[in-house]
N, CA, C and O of each residue as an XYZ file, in Angstrom:
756
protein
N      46.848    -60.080    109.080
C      46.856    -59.431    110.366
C      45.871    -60.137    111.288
O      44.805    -60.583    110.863
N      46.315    -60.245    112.782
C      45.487    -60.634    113.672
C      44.286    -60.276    114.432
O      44.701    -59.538    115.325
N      43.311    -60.378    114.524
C      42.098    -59.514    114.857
C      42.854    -59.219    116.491
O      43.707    -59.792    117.170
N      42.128    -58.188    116.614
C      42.857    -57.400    118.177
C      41.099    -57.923    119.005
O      39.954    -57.645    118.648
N      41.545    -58.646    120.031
C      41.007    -59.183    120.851
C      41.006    -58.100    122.622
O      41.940    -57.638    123.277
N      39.926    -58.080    122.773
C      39.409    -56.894    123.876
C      38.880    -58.225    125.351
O      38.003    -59.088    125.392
N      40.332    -57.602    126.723
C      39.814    -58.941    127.888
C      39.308    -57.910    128.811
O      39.792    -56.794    128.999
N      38.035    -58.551    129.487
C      37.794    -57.816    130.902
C      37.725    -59.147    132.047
O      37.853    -60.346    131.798
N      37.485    -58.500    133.330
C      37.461    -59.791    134.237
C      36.379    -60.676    134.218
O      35.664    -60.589    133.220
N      36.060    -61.540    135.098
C      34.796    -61.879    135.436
C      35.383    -63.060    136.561
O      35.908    -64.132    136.259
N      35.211    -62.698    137.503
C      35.448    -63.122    139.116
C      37.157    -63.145    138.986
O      37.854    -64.159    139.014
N      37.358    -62.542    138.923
C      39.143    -62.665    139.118
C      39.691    -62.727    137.937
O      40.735    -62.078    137.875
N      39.204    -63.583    136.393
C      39.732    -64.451    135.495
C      39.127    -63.425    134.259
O      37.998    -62.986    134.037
N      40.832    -63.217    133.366
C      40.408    -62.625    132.113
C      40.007    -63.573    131.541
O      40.311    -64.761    131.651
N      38.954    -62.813    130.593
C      38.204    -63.519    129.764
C      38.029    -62.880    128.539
O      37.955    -61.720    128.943
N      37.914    -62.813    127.367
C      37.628    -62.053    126.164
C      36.165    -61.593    126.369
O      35.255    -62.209    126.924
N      36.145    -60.128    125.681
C      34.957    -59.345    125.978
C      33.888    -59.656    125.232
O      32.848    -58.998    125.274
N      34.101    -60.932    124.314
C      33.159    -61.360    123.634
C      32.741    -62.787    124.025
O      32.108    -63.561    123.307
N      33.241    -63.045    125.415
C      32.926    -64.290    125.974
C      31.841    -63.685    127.165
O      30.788    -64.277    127.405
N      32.173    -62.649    127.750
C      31.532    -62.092    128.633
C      30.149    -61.969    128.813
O      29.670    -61.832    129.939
N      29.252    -62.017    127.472
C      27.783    -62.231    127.515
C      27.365    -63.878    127.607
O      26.164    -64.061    127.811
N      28.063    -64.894    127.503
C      27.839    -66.466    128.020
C      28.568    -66.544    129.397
O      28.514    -67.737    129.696
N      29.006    -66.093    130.057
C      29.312    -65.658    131.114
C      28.494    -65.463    131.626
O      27.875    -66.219    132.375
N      28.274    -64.367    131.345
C      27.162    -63.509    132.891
C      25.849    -64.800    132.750
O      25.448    -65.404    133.744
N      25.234    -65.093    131.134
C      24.262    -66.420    130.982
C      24.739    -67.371    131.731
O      23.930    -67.606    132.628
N      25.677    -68.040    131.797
C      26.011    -68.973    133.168
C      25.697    -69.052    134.286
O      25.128    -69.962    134.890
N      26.270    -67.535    134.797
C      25.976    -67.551    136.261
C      24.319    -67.140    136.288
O      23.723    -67.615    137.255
N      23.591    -66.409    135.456
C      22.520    -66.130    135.871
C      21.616    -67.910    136.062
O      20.926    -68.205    137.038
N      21.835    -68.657    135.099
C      21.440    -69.854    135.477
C      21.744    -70.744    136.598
O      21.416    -71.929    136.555
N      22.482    -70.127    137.808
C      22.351    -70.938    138.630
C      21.317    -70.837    139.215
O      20.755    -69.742    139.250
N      20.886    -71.725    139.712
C      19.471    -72.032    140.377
C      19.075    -71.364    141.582
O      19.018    -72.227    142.457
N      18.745    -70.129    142.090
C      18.551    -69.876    143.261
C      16.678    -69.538    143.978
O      15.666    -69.075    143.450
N      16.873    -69.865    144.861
C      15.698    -69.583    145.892
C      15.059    -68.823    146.720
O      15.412    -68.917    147.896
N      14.446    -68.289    146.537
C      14.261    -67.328    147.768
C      13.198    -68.292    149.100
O      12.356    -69.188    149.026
N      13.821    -67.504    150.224
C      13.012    -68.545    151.318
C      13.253    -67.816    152.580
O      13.900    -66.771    152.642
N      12.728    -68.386    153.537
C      13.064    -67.640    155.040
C      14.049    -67.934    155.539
O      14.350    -69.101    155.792
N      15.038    -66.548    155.881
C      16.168    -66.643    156.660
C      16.298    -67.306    157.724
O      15.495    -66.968    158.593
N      17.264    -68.438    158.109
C      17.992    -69.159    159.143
C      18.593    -68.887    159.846
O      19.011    -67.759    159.580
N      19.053    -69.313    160.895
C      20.659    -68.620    161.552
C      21.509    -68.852    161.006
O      22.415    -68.031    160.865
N      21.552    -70.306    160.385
C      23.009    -70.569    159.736
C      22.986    -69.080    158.244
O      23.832    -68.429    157.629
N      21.908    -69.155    158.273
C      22.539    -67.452    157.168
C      22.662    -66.618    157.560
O      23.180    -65.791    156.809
N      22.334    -66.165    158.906
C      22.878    -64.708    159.681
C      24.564    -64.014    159.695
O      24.731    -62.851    160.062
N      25.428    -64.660    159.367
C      26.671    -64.266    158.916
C      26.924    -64.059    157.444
O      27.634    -63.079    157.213
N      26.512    -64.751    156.376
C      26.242    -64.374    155.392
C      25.747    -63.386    154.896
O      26.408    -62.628    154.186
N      24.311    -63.173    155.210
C      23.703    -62.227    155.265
C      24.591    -60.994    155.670
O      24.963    -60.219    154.789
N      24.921    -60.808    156.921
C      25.430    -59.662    157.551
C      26.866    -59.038    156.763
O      27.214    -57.859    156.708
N      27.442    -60.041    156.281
C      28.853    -59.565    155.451
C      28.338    -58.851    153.857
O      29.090    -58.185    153.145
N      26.890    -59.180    153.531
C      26.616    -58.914    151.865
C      26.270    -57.689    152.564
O      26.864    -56.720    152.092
N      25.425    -57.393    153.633
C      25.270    -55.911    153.614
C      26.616    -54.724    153.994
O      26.906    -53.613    153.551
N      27.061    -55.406    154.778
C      28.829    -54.671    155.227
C      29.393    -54.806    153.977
O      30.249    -53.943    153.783
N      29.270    -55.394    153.266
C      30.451    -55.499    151.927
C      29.521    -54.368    150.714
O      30.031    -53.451    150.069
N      28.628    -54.632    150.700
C      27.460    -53.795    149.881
C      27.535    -52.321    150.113
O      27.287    -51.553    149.183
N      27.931    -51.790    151.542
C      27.674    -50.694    152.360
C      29.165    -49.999    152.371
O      29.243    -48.777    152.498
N      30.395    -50.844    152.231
C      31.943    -50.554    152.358
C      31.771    -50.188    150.725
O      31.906    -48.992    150.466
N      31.532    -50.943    149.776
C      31.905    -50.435    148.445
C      31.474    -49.527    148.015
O      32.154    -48.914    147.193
N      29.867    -48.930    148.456
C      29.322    -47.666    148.129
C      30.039    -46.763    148.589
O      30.148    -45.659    148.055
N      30.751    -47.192    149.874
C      30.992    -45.893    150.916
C      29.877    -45.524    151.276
O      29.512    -44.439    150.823
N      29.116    -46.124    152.026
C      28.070    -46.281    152.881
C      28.479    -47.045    154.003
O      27.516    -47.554    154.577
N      29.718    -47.330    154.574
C      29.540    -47.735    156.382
C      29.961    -46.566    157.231
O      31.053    -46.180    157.648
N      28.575    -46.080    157.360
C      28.714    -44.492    158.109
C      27.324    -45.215    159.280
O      26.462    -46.074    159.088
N      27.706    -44.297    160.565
C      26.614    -44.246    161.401
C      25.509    -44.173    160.607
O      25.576    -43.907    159.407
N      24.124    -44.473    161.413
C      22.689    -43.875    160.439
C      22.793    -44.927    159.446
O      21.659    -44.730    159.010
N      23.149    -45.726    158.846
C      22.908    -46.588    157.733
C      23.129    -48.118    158.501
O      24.056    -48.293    159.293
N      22.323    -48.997    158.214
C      22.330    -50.748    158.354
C      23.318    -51.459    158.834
O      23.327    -52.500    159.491
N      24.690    -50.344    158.173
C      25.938    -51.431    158.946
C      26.374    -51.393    160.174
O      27.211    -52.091    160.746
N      25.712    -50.487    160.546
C      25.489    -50.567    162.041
C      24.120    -50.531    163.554
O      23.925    -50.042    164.667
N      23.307    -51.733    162.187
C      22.200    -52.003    162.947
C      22.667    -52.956    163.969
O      23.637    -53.691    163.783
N      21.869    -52.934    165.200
C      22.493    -53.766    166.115
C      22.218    -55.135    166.087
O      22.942    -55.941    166.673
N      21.016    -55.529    165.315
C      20.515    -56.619    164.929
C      21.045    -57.302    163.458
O      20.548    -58.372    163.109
N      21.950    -56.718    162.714
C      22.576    -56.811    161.681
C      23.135    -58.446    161.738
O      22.862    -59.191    160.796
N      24.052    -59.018    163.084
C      24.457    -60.000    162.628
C      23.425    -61.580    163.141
O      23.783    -62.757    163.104
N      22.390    -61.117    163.489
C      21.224    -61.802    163.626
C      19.922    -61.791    163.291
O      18.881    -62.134    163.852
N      20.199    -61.339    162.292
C      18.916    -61.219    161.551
C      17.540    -62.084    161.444
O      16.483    -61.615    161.021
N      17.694    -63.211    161.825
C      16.794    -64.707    161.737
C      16.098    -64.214    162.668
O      14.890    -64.044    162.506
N      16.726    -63.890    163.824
C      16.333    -63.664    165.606
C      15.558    -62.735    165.666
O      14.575    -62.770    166.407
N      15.828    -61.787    164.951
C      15.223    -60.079    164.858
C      13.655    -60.344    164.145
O      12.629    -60.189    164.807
N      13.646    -60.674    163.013
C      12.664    -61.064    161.838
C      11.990    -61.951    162.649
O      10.776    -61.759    162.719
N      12.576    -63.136    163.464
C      11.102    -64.239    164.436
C      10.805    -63.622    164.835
O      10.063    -63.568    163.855
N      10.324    -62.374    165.813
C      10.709    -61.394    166.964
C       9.746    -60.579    166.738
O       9.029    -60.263    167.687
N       9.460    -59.960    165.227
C       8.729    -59.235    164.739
C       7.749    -59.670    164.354
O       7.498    -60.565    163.546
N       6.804    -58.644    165.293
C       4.933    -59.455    164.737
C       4.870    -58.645    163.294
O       5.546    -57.628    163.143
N       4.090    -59.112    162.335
C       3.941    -58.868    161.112
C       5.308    -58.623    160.389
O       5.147    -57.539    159.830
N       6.522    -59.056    160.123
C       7.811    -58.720    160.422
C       8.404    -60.309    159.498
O       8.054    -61.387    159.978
N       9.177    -60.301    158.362
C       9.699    -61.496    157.863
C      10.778    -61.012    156.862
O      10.682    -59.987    156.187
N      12.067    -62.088    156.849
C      12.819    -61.810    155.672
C      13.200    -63.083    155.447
O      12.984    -64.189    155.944
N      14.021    -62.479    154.282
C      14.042    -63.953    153.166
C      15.370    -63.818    152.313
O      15.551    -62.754    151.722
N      16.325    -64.845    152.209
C      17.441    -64.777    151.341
C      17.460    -65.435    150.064
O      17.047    -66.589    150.172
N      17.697    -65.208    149.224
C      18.620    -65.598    147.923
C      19.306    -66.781    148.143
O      20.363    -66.557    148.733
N      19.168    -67.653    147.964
C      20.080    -68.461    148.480
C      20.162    -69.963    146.782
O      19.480    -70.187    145.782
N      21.496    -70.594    147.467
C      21.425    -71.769    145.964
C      20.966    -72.829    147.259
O      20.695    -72.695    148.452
N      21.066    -74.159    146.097
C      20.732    -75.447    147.151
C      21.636    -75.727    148.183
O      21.157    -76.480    149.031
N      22.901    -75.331    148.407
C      23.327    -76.028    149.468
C      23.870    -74.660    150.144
O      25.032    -74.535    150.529
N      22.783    -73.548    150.249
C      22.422    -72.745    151.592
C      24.172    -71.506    151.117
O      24.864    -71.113    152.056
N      24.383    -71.292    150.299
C      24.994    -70.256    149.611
C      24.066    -68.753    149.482
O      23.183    -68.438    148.684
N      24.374    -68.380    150.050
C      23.635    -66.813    150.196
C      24.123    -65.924    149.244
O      25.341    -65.832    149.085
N      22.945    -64.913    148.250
C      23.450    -63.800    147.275
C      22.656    -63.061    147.709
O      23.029    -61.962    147.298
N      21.321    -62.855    148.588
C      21.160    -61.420    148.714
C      19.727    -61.753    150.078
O      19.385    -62.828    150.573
N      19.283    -60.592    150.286
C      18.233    -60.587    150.959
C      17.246    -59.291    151.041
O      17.496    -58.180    150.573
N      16.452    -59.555    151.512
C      15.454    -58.399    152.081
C      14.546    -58.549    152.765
O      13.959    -59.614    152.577
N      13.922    -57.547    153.952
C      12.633    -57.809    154.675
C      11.557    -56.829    155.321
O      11.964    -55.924    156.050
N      10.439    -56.954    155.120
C       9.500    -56.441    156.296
C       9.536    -56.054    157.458
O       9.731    -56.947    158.282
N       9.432    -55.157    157.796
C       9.213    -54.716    159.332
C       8.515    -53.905    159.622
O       8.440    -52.865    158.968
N       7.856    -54.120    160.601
C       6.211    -52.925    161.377
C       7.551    -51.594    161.248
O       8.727    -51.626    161.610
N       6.736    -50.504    160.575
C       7.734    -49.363    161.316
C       6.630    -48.236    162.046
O       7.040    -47.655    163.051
N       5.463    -47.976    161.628
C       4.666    -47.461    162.336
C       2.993    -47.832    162.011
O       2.631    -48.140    160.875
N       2.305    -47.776    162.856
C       0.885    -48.078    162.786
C       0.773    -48.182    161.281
O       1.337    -47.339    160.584
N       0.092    -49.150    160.750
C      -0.453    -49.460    159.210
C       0.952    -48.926    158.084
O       0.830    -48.830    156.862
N       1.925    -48.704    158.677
C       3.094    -48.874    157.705
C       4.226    -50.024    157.698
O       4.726    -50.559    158.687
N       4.377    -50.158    156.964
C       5.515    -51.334    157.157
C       7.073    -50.813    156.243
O       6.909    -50.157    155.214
N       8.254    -51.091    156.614
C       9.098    -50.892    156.019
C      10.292    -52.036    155.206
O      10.941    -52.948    155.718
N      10.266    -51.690    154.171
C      11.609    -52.836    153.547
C      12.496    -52.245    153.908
O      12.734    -51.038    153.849
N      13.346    -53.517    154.529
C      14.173    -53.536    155.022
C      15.431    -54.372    154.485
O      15.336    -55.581    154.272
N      16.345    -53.817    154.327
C      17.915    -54.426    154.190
C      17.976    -55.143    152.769
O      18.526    -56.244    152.736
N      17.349    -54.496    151.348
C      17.181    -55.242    150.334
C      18.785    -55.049    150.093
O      19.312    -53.938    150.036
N      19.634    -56.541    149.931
C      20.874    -56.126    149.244
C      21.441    -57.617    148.268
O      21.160    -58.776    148.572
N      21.998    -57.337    147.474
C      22.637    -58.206    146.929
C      23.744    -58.075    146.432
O      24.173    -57.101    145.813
N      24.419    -59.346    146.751
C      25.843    -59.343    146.470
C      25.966    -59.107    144.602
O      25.140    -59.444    143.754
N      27.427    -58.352    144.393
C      27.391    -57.546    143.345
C      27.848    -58.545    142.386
O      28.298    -58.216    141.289
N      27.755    -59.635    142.732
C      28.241    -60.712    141.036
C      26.595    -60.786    140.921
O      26.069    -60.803    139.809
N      26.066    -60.815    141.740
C      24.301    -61.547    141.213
C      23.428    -59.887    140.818
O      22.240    -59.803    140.506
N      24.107    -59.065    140.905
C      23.095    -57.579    140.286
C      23.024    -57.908    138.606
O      23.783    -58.564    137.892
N      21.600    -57.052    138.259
C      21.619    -57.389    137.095
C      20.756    -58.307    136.407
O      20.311    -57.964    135.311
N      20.371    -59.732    137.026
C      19.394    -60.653    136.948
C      18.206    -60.419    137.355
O      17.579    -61.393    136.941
N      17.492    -59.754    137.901
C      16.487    -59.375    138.283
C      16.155    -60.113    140.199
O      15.187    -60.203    140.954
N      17.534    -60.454    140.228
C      16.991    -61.105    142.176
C      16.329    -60.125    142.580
O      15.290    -60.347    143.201
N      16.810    -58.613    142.303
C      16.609    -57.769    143.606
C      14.909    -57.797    143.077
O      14.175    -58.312    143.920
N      14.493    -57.511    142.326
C      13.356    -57.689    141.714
C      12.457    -59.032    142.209
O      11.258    -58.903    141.961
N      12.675    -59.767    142.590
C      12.404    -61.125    142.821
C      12.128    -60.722    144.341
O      11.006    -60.775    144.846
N      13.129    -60.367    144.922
C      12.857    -60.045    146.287
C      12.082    -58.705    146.684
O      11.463    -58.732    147.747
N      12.069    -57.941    146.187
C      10.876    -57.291    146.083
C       9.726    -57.588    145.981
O       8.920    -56.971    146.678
N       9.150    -58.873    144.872
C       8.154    -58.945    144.902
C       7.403    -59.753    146.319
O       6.282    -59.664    146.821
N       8.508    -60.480    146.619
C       8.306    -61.441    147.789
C       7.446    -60.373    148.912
O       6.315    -60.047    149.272
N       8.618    -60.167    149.100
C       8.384    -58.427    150.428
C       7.056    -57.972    150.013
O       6.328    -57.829    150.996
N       6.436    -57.671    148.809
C       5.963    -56.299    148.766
C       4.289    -57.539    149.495
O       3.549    -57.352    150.460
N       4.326    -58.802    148.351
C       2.996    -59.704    148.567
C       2.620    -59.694    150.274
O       1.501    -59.530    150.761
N       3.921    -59.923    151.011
C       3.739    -60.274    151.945
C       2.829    -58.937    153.013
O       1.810    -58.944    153.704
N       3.915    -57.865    152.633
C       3.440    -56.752    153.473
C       1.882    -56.176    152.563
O       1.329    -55.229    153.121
N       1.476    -56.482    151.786
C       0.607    -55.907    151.575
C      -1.004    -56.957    152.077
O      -2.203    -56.792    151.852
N      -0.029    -58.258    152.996
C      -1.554    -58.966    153.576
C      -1.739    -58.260    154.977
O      -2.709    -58.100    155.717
N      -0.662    -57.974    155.025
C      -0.400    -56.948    156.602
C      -0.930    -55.117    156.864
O      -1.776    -54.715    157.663
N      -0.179    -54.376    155.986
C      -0.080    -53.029    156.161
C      -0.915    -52.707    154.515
O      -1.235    -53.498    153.627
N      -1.061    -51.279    154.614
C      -2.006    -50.520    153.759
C      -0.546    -49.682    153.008
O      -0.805    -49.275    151.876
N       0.809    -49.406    153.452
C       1.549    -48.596    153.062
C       3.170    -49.724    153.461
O       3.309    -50.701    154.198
N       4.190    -48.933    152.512
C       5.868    -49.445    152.652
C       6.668    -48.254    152.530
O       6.715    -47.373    151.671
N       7.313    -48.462    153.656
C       8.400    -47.277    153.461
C       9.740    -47.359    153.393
O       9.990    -47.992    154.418
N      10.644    -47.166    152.931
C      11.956    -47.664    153.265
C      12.893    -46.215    152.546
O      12.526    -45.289    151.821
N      13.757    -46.448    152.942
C      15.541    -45.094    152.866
C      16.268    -45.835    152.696
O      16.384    -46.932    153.241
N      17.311    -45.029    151.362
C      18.460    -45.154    150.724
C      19.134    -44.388    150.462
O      19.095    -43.437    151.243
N      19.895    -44.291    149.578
C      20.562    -43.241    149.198
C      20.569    -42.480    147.830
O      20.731    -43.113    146.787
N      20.416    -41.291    147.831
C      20.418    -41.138    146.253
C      21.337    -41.706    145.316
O      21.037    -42.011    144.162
N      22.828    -41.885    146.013
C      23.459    -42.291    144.631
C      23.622    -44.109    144.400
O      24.516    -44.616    143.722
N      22.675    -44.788    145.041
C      22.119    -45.851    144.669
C      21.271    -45.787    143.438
O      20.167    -46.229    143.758
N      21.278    -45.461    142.251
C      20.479    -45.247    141.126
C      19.869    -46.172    140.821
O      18.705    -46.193    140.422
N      20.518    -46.957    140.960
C      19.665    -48.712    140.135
C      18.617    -49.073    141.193
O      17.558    -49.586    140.832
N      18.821    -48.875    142.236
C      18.089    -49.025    143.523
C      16.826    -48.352    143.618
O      15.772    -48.944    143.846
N      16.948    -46.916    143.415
C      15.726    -46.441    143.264
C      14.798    -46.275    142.262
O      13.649    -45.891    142.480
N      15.339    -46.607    140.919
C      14.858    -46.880    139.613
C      14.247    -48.314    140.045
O      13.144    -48.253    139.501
N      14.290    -49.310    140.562
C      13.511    -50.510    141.195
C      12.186    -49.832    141.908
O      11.031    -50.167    141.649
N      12.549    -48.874    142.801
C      11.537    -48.795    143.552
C      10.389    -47.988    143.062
O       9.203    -48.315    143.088
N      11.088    -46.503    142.454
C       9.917    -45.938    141.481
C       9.295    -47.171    140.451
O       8.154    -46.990    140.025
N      10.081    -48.513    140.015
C       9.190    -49.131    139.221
C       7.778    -49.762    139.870
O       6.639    -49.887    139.421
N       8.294    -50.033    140.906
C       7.550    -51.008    141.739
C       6.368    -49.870    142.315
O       5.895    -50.184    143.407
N       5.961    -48.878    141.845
C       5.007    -47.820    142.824
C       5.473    -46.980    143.581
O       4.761    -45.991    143.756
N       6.860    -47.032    144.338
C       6.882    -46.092    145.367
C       7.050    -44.912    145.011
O       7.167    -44.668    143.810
N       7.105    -43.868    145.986
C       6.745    -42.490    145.066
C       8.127    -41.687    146.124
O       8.357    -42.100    147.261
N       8.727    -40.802    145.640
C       9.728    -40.145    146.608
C       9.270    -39.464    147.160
O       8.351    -38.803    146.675
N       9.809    -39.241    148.818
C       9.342    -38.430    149.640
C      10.137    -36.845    150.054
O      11.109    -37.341    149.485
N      10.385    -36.134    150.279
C      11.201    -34.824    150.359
C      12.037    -34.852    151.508
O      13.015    -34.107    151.583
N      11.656    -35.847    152.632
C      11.874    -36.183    153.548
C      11.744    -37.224    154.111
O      10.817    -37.918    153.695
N      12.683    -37.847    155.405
C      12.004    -39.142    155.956
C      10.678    -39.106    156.894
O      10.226    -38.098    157.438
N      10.220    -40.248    156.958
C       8.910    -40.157    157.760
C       9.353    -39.970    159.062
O      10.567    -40.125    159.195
N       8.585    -39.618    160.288
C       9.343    -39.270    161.465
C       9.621    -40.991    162.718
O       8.723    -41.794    162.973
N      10.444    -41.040    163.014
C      10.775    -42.270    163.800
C      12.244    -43.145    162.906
O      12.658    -44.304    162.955
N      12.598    -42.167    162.299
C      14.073    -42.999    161.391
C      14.942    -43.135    162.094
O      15.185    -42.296    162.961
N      15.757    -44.367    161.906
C      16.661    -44.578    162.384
C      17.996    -44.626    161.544
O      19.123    -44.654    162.039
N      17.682    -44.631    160.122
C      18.739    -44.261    159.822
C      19.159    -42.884    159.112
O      18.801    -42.603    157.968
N      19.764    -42.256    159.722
C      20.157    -40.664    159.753
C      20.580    -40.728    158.601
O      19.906    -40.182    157.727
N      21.933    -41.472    158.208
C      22.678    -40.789    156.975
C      21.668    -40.886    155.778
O      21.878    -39.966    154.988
N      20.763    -41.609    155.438
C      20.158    -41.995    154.267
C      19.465    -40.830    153.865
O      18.760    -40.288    154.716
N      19.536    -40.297    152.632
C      19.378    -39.154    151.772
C      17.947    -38.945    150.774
O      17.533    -37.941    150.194
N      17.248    -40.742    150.874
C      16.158    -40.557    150.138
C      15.253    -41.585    150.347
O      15.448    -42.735    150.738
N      14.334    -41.064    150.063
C      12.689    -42.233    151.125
C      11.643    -42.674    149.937
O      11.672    -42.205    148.800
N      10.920    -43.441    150.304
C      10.182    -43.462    149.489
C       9.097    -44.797    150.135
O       9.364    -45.745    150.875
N       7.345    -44.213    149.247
C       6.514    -44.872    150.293
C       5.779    -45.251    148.826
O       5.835    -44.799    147.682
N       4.976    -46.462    149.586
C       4.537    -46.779    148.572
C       2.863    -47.391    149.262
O       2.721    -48.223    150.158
N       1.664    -46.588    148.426
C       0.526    -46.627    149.170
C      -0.350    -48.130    148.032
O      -0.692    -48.143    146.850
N      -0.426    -49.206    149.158
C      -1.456    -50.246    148.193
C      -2.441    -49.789    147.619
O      -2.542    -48.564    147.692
N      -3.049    -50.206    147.187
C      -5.009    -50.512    146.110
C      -5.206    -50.825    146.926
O      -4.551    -51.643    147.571
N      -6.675    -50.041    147.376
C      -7.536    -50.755    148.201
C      -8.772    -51.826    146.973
O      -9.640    -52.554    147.454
């Protein structure tokens, strides 16, 4: 008798479910970078968060995909005093994710727009970009605040790792309405 062989996808293409762990090892070895966003990545960028935001069922008013600065992000981030973001990117300027800093009120700063495209979850980018963000804002601000959603789980299991603590509410000056859960995170002095 023939052993019964089990296929799932992996980018379009069946593959046997016992190929699937040198797989995902593949792609996690591609080489990527984190660095400061360009213009030539401002469309990139802007489709991982619209595509990120459509699959949750998250492109509702009150949430990112309809920030007005969304498809220029480079422009927005120069613009901002104490204020920087940074993409994921491979060597020849291929974008998988991003995130950034922004003043949101006196001695707070907020992360902003952490997203990554959903073949690269899993490797620890978002983690990577976190740490970027957090070094940076913490030469700047004393506190980080940022909103999501509760049923982002993996998302906020990052952030409780990283220190932040949940809030019951958003801090006052939000702009994004629909988002369901906050969280701040106070440095070491």
């Amino acid at each position: 008798m023939l052993p019964v062989t089990e296929y799932g996808y992996n980018n379009g293409k069946m593959a046997a479910i016992n190929q699937l762990p040198e797989l995902r090892r593949q792609a996690h070895a591609i080489s990527l970078i984190i660095r400061p966003i360009t213009p030539t990545d401002d469309t990139q960028m802007a489709t991982i968060v619209r595509k990120d935001l459509e699959e949750a069922g998250f492109a509702l008013p009150g949430t990112a995909y309809f920030d007005p600065q969304l498809d220029r992000l480079s422009a927005f981030y120069a613009g901002q005093p104490n204020g920087a973001y940074w993409v994921l990117s491979d060597k020849v300027g291929q974008v998988y994710g991003g995130g950034g800093i922004g003043p949101y009120a006196p001695g707070i700063a907020e992360l902003q727009k952490l997203y990554i495209r959903a073949d690269r979850r899993g490797f620890g980018d978002g983690q990577r970009l976190i740490d970027c963000a957090l070094t940076y804002a913490r030469q700047h601000y004393p506190q980080v605040y940022l909103e999501t959603f509760v049923a982002l789980r993996a998302a906020n299991h990052l952030y409780a790792k990283n220190g932040f603590v949940a809030l019951d509410a958003p801090l006052p000056g939000s702009e994004h309405s629909a988002c369901d859960a906050w969280w701040l995170l106070q440095f070491e002095k």
